[in-house]
Short mmCIF file of C-alpha atoms in Angstrom, two decimals:
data_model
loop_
_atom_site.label_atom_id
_atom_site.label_comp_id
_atom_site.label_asym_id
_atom_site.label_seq_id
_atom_site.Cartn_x
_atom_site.Cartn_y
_atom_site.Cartn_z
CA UNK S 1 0.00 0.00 0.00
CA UNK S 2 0.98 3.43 -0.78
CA UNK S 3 2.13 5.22 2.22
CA UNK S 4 -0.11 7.77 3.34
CA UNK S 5 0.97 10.77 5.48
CA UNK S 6 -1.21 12.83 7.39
CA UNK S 7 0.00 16.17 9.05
CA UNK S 8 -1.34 17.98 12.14
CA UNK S 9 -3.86 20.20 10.22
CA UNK S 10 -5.25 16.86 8.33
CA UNK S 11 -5.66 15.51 12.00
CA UNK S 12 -7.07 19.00 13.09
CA UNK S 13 -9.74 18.45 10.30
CA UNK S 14 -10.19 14.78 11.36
CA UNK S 15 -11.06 15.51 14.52
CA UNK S 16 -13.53 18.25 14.07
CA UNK S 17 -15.42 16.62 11.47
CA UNK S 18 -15.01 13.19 13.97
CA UNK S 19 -16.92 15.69 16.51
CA UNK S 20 -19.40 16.98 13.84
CA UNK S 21 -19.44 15.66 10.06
CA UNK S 22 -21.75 18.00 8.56
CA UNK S 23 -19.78 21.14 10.10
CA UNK S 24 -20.04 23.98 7.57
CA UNK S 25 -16.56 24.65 5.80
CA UNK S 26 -16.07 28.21 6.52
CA UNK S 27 -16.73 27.30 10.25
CA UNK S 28 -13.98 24.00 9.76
CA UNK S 29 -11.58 26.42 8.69
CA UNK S 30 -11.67 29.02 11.10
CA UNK S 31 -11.24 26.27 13.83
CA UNK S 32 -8.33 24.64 11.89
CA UNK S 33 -6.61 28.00 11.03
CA UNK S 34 -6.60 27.33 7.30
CA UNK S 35 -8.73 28.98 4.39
CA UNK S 36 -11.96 27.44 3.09
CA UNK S 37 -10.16 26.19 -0.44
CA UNK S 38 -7.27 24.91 1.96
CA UNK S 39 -10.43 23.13 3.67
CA UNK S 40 -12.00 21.88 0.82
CA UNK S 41 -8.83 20.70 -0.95
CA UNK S 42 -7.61 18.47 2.12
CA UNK S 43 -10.80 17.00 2.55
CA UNK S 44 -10.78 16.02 -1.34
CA UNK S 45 -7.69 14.76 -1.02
CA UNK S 46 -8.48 12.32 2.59
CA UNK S 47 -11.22 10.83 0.48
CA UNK S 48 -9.11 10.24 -2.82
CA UNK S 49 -6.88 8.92 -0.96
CA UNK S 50 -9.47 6.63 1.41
CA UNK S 51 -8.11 7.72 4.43
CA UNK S 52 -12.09 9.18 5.09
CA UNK S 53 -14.57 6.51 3.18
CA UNK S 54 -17.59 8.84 3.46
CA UNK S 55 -19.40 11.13 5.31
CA UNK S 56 -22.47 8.61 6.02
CA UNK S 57 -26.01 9.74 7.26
CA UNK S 58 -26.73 7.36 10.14
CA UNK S 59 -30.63 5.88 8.66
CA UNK S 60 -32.53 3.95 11.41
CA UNK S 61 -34.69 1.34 9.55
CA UNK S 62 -35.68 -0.04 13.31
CA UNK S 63 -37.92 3.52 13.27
CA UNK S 64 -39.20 1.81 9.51
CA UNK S 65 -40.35 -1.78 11.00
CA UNK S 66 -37.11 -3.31 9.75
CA UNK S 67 -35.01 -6.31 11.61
CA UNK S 68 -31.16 -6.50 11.55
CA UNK S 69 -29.90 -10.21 11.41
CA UNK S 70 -26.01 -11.20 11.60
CA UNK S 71 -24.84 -14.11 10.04
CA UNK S 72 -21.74 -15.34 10.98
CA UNK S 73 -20.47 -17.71 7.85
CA UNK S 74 -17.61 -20.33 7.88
CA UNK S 75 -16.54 -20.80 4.17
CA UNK S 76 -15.32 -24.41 2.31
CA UNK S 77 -11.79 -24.25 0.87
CA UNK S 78 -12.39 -21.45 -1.88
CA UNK S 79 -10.22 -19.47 -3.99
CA UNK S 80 -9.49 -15.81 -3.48
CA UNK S 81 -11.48 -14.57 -6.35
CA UNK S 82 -14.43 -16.63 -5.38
CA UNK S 83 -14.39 -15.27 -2.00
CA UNK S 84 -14.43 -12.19 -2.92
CA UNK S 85 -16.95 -12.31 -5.29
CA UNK S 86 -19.50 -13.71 -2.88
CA UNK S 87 -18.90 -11.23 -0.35
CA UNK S 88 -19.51 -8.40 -2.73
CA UNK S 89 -22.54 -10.43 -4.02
CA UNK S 90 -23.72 -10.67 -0.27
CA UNK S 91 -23.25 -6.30 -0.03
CA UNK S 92 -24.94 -6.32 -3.81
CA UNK S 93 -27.80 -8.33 -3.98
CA UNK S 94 -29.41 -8.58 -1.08
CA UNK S 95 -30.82 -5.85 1.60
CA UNK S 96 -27.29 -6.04 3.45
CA UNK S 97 -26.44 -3.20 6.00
CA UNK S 98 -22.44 -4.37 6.80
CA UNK S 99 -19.88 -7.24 4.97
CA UNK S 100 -16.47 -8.01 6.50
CA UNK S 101 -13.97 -10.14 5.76
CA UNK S 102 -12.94 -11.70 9.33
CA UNK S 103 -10.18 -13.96 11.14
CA UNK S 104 -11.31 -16.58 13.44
CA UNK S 105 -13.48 -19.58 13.49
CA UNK S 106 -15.59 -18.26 10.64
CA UNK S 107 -14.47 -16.02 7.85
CA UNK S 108 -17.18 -13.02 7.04
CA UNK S 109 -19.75 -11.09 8.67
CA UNK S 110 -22.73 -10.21 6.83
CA UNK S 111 -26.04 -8.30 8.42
CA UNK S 112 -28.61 -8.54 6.74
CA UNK S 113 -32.24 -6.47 6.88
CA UNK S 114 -35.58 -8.35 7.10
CA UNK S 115 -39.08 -7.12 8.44
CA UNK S 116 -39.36 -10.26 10.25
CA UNK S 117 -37.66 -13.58 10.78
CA UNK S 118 -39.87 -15.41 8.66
CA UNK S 119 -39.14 -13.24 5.51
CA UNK S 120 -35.32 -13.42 6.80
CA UNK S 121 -35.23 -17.46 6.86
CA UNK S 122 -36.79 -17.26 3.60
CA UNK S 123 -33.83 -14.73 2.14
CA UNK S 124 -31.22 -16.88 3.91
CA UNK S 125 -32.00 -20.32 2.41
CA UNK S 126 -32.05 -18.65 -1.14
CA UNK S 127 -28.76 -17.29 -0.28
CA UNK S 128 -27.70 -20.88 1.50
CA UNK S 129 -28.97 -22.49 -1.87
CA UNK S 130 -27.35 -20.19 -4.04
CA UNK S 131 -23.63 -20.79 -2.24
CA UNK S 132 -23.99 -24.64 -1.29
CA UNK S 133 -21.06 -25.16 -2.69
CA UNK S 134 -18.98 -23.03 -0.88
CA UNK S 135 -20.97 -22.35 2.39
CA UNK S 136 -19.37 -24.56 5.18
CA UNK S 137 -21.46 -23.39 7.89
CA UNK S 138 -22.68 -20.63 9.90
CA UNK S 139 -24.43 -19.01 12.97
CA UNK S 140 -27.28 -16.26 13.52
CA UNK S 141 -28.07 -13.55 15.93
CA UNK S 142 -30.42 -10.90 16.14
CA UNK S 143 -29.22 -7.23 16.21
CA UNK S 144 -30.93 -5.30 19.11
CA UNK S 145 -29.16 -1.93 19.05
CA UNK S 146 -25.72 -0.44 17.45
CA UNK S 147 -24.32 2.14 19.72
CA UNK S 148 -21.38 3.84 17.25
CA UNK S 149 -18.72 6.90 19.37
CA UNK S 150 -16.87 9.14 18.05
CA UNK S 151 -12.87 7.83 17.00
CA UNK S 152 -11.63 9.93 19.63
CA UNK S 153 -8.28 9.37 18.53
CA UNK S 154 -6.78 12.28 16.25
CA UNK S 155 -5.19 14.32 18.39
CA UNK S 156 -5.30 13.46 21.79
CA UNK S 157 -7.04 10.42 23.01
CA UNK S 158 -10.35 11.22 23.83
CA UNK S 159 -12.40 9.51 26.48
CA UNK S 160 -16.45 10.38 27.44
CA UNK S 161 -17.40 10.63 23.56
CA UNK S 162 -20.41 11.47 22.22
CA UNK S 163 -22.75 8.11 21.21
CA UNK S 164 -25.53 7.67 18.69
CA UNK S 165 -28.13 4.61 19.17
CA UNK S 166 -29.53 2.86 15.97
CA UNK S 167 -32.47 0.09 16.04
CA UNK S 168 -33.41 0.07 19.05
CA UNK S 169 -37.15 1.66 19.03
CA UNK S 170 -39.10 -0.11 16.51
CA UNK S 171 -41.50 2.12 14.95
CA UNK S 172 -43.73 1.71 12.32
CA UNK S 173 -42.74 5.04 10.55
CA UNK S 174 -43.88 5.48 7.24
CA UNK S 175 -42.01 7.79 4.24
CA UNK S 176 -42.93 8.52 0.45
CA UNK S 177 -41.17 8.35 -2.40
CA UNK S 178 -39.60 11.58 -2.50
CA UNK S 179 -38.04 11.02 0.76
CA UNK S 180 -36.94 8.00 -0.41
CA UNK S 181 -34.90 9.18 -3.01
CA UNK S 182 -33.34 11.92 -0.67
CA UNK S 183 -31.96 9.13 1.63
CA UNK S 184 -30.66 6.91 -1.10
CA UNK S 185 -28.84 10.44 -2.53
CA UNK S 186 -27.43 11.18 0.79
CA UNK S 187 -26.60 7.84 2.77
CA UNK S 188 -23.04 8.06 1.75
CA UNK S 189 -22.40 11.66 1.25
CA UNK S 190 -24.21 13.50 4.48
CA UNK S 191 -22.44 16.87 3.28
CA UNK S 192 -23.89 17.31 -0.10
CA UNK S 193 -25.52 20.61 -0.44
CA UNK S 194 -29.66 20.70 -0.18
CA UNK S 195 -29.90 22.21 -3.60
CA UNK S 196 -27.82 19.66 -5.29
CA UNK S 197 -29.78 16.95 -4.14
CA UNK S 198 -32.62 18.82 -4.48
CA UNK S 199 -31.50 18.54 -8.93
CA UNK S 200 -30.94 14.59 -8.12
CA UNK S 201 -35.06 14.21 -6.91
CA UNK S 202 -36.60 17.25 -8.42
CA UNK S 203 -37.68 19.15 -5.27
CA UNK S 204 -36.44 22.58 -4.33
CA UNK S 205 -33.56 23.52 -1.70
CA UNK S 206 -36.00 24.47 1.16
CA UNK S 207 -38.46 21.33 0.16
CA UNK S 208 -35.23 18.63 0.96
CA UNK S 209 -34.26 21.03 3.71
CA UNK S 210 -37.42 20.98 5.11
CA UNK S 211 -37.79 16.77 4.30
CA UNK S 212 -34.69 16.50 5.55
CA UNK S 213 -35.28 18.10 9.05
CA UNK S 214 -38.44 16.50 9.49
CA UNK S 215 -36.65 12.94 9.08
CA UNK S 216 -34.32 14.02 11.49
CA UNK S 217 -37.45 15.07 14.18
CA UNK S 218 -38.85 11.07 13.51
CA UNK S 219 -35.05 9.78 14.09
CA UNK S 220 -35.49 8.40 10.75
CA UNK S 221 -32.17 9.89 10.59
CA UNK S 222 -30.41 9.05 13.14
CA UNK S 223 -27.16 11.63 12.75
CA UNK S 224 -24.43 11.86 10.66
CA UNK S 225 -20.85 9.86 10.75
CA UNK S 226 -17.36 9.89 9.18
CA UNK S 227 -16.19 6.75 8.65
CA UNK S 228 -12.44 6.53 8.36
CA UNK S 229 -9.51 3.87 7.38
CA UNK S 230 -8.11 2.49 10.27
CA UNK S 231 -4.91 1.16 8.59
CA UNK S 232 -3.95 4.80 7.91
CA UNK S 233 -3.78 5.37 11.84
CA UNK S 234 -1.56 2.22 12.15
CA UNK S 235 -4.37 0.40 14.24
CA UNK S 236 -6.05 -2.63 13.82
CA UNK S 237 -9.78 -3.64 14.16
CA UNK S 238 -11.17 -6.32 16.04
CA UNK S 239 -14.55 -7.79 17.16
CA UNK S 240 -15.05 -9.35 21.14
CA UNK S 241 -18.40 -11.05 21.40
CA UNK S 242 -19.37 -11.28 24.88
CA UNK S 243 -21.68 -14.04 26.64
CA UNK S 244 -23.41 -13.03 29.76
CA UNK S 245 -23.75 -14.59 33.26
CA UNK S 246 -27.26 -13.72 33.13
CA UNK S 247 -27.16 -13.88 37.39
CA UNK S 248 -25.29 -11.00 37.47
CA UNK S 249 -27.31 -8.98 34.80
CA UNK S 250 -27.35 -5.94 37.09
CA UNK S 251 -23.42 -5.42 35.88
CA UNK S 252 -24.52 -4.67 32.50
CA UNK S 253 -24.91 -0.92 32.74
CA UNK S 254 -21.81 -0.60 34.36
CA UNK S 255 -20.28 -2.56 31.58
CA UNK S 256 -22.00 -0.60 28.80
CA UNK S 257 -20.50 3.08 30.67
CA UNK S 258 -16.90 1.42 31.06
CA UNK S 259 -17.20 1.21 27.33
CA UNK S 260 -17.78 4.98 26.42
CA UNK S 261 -14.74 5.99 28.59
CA UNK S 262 -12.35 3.99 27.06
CA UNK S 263 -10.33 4.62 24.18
CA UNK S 264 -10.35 3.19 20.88
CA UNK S 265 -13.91 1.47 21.17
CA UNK S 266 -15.61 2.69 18.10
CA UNK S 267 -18.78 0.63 18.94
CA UNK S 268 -21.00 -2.04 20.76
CA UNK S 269 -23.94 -4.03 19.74
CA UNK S 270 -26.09 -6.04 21.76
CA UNK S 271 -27.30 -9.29 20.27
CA UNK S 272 -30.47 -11.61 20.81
CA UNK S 273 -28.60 -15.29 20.52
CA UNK S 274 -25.77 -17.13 20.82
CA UNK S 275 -24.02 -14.25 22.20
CA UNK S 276 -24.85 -10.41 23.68
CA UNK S 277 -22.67 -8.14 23.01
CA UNK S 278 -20.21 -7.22 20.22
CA UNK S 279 -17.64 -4.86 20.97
CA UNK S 280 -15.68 -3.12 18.50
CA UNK S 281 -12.51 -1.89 19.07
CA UNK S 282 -9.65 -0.62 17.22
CA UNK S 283 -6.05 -0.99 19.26
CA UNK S 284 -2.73 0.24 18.27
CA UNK S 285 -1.52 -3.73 18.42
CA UNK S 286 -2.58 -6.86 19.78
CA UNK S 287 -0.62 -6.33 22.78
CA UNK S 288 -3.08 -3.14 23.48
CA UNK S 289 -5.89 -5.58 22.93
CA UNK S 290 -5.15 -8.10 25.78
CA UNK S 291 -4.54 -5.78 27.87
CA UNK S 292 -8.27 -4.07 27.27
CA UNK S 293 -9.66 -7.66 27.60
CA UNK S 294 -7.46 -8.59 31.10
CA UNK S 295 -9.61 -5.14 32.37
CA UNK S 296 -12.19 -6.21 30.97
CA UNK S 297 -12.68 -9.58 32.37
CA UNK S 298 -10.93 -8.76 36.10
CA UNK S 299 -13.71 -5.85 36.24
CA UNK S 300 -17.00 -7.29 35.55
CA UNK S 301 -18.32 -11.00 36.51
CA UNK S 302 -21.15 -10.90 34.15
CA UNK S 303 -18.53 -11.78 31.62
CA UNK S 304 -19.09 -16.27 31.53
CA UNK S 305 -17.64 -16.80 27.83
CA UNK S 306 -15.70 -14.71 24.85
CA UNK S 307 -14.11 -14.78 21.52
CA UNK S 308 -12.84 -12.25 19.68
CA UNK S 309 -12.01 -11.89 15.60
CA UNK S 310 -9.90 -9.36 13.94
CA UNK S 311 -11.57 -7.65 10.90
CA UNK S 312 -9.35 -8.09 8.19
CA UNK S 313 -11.13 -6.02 5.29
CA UNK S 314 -14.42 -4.00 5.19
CA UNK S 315 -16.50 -4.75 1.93
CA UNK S 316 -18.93 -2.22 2.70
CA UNK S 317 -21.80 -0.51 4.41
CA UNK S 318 -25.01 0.64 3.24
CA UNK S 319 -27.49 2.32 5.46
CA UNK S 320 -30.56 2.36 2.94
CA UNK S 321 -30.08 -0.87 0.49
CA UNK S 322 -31.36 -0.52 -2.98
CA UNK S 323 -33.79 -3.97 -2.10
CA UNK S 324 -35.56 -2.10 0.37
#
């Protein structure tokens, strides 16, 4: 990989548009000390460069009646190329939210959205009939809530970071077409000016503005996130899946607020299944990591069983899939 170096006013930027990634660019630049066309230019050149993958707007399809499933799939003896090609298929095909490539006892993560988990079972065996030949075997949760922090990690390490919930509150929100089309123009570029996605759907400025703002008010929209390359900060990414002692449930709130002050934890889930909580953390080495799970484990009982996996490559994310 090329090597990619990043100064102290492309950290600056980081870190203000880790706090807030829809800040204005005049405002950016005043805090950074630079010019707005300095600004702009850097930022063009993070995401050229993948250092920033997007600026995503954070879509809760819990608030639309939708289900988040995780499949954990263990893969026959394949080649590279057919691999990949599945995973994309997986991100491409189907109403898929998240596709990793993983380490560990199985080899990628897909989540998949379903109304229910009859109309899920049906969407998996199409997808376990399609792959028979090089599906092994596998393992399903259910996705209660993803609670995603701020990186925190730019400039100096940041602890008690600001946290957005997603899928939690199932709602039975309904949107048109028009609003449709906004979020499928915006899910992967939160920044893009009202008026030039209002030329995209054929609405005015102040009509997405206003459709916009009004998603926001049903939590349809969630918030806003950058969503950045952790190679380029010379960390690593890895996945602990937690099983609970159920007896000593009463630790888990205690668990959940050690989380948010430590740093490098980008995000937990909790999980309906096999296991309850996914933690996802991104450590400067592996050493970093064992120490985070000795803590871990010496702190809180309710811990009976983990594992953890190290994310190897990210295939993709799509908040608002086309199959939808």
């Amino acid at each position: 990989m090329e090597e990619i170096k990043l100064d102290l006013k492309d950290r600056r930027i980081l870190d203000e548009l880790d706090k807030d990634s829809n800040i204005w660019l005049s405002k950016l630049a005043k805090k950074v000390a630079i010019s707005p066309q300095t600004a702009e230019y850097r930022i063009k050149r993070l995401l050229s460069q993948k250092t920033i993958w997007g600026f995503f707007t954070l879509i809760d399809l819990g608030k639309l009646g939708y289900n988040l499933f995780r499949v954990h799939l263990k893969l026959k003896n394949v080649s590279e190329e057919t691999f990949t090609s599945f995973a994309e298929e997986l991100l491409k095909n189907y109403p898929t939210f998240w596709v990793a490539f993983v380490s560990g006892s199985f080899d990628i993560i897909a989540d998949i959205w379903s109304t229910n988990s009859n109309e899920f079972d049906i969407l998996f065996n199409k997808i376990l009939e399609r792959n028979k030949k090089i599906i092994n075997d596998y393992e399903i949760t259910s996705i209660l809530e993803i609670n995603l922090y701020e990186y925190g990690y730019f400039l100096k390490e940041k602890i008690n970071r600001n946290k957005i919930t997603l899928f939690r509150n199932l709602k039975n929100g309904k949107i048109d077409e028009k609003d449709k089309k906004i979020l499928q123009v915006i899910k992967e570029n939160s920044r893009i000016p009202f008026e030039t996605v209002g030329a995209k759907v054929r609405l005015t400025r102040n009509a997405v503005k206003y459709r916009i703002k009004n998603l926001e008010k049903l939590g349809i929209i969630a918030g806003y996130k950058m969503m950045v390359n952790f190679i380029h900060f010379d960390r690593l990414t890895y996945k602990i899946f937690i099983k609970y002692d159920n007896s000593k449930i009463n630790q888990e709130t205690q668990l959940l607020s050690y989380l948010k002050d430590y740093s490098g934890i980008l995000a937990y889930t909790k999980l309906l299944g096999i296991w309850n909580l996914d933690i996802e953390i991104e450590p400067k080495n592996a050493k970093e990591l064992q120490k985070f799970l000795i803590s871990l484990r010496n702190k809180f009982d309710i811990i009976k069983d983990y594992q953890f996996i190290q994310v190897i490559e990210d295939y993709g994310i799509d908040f608002f899939p086309n199959d939808l």
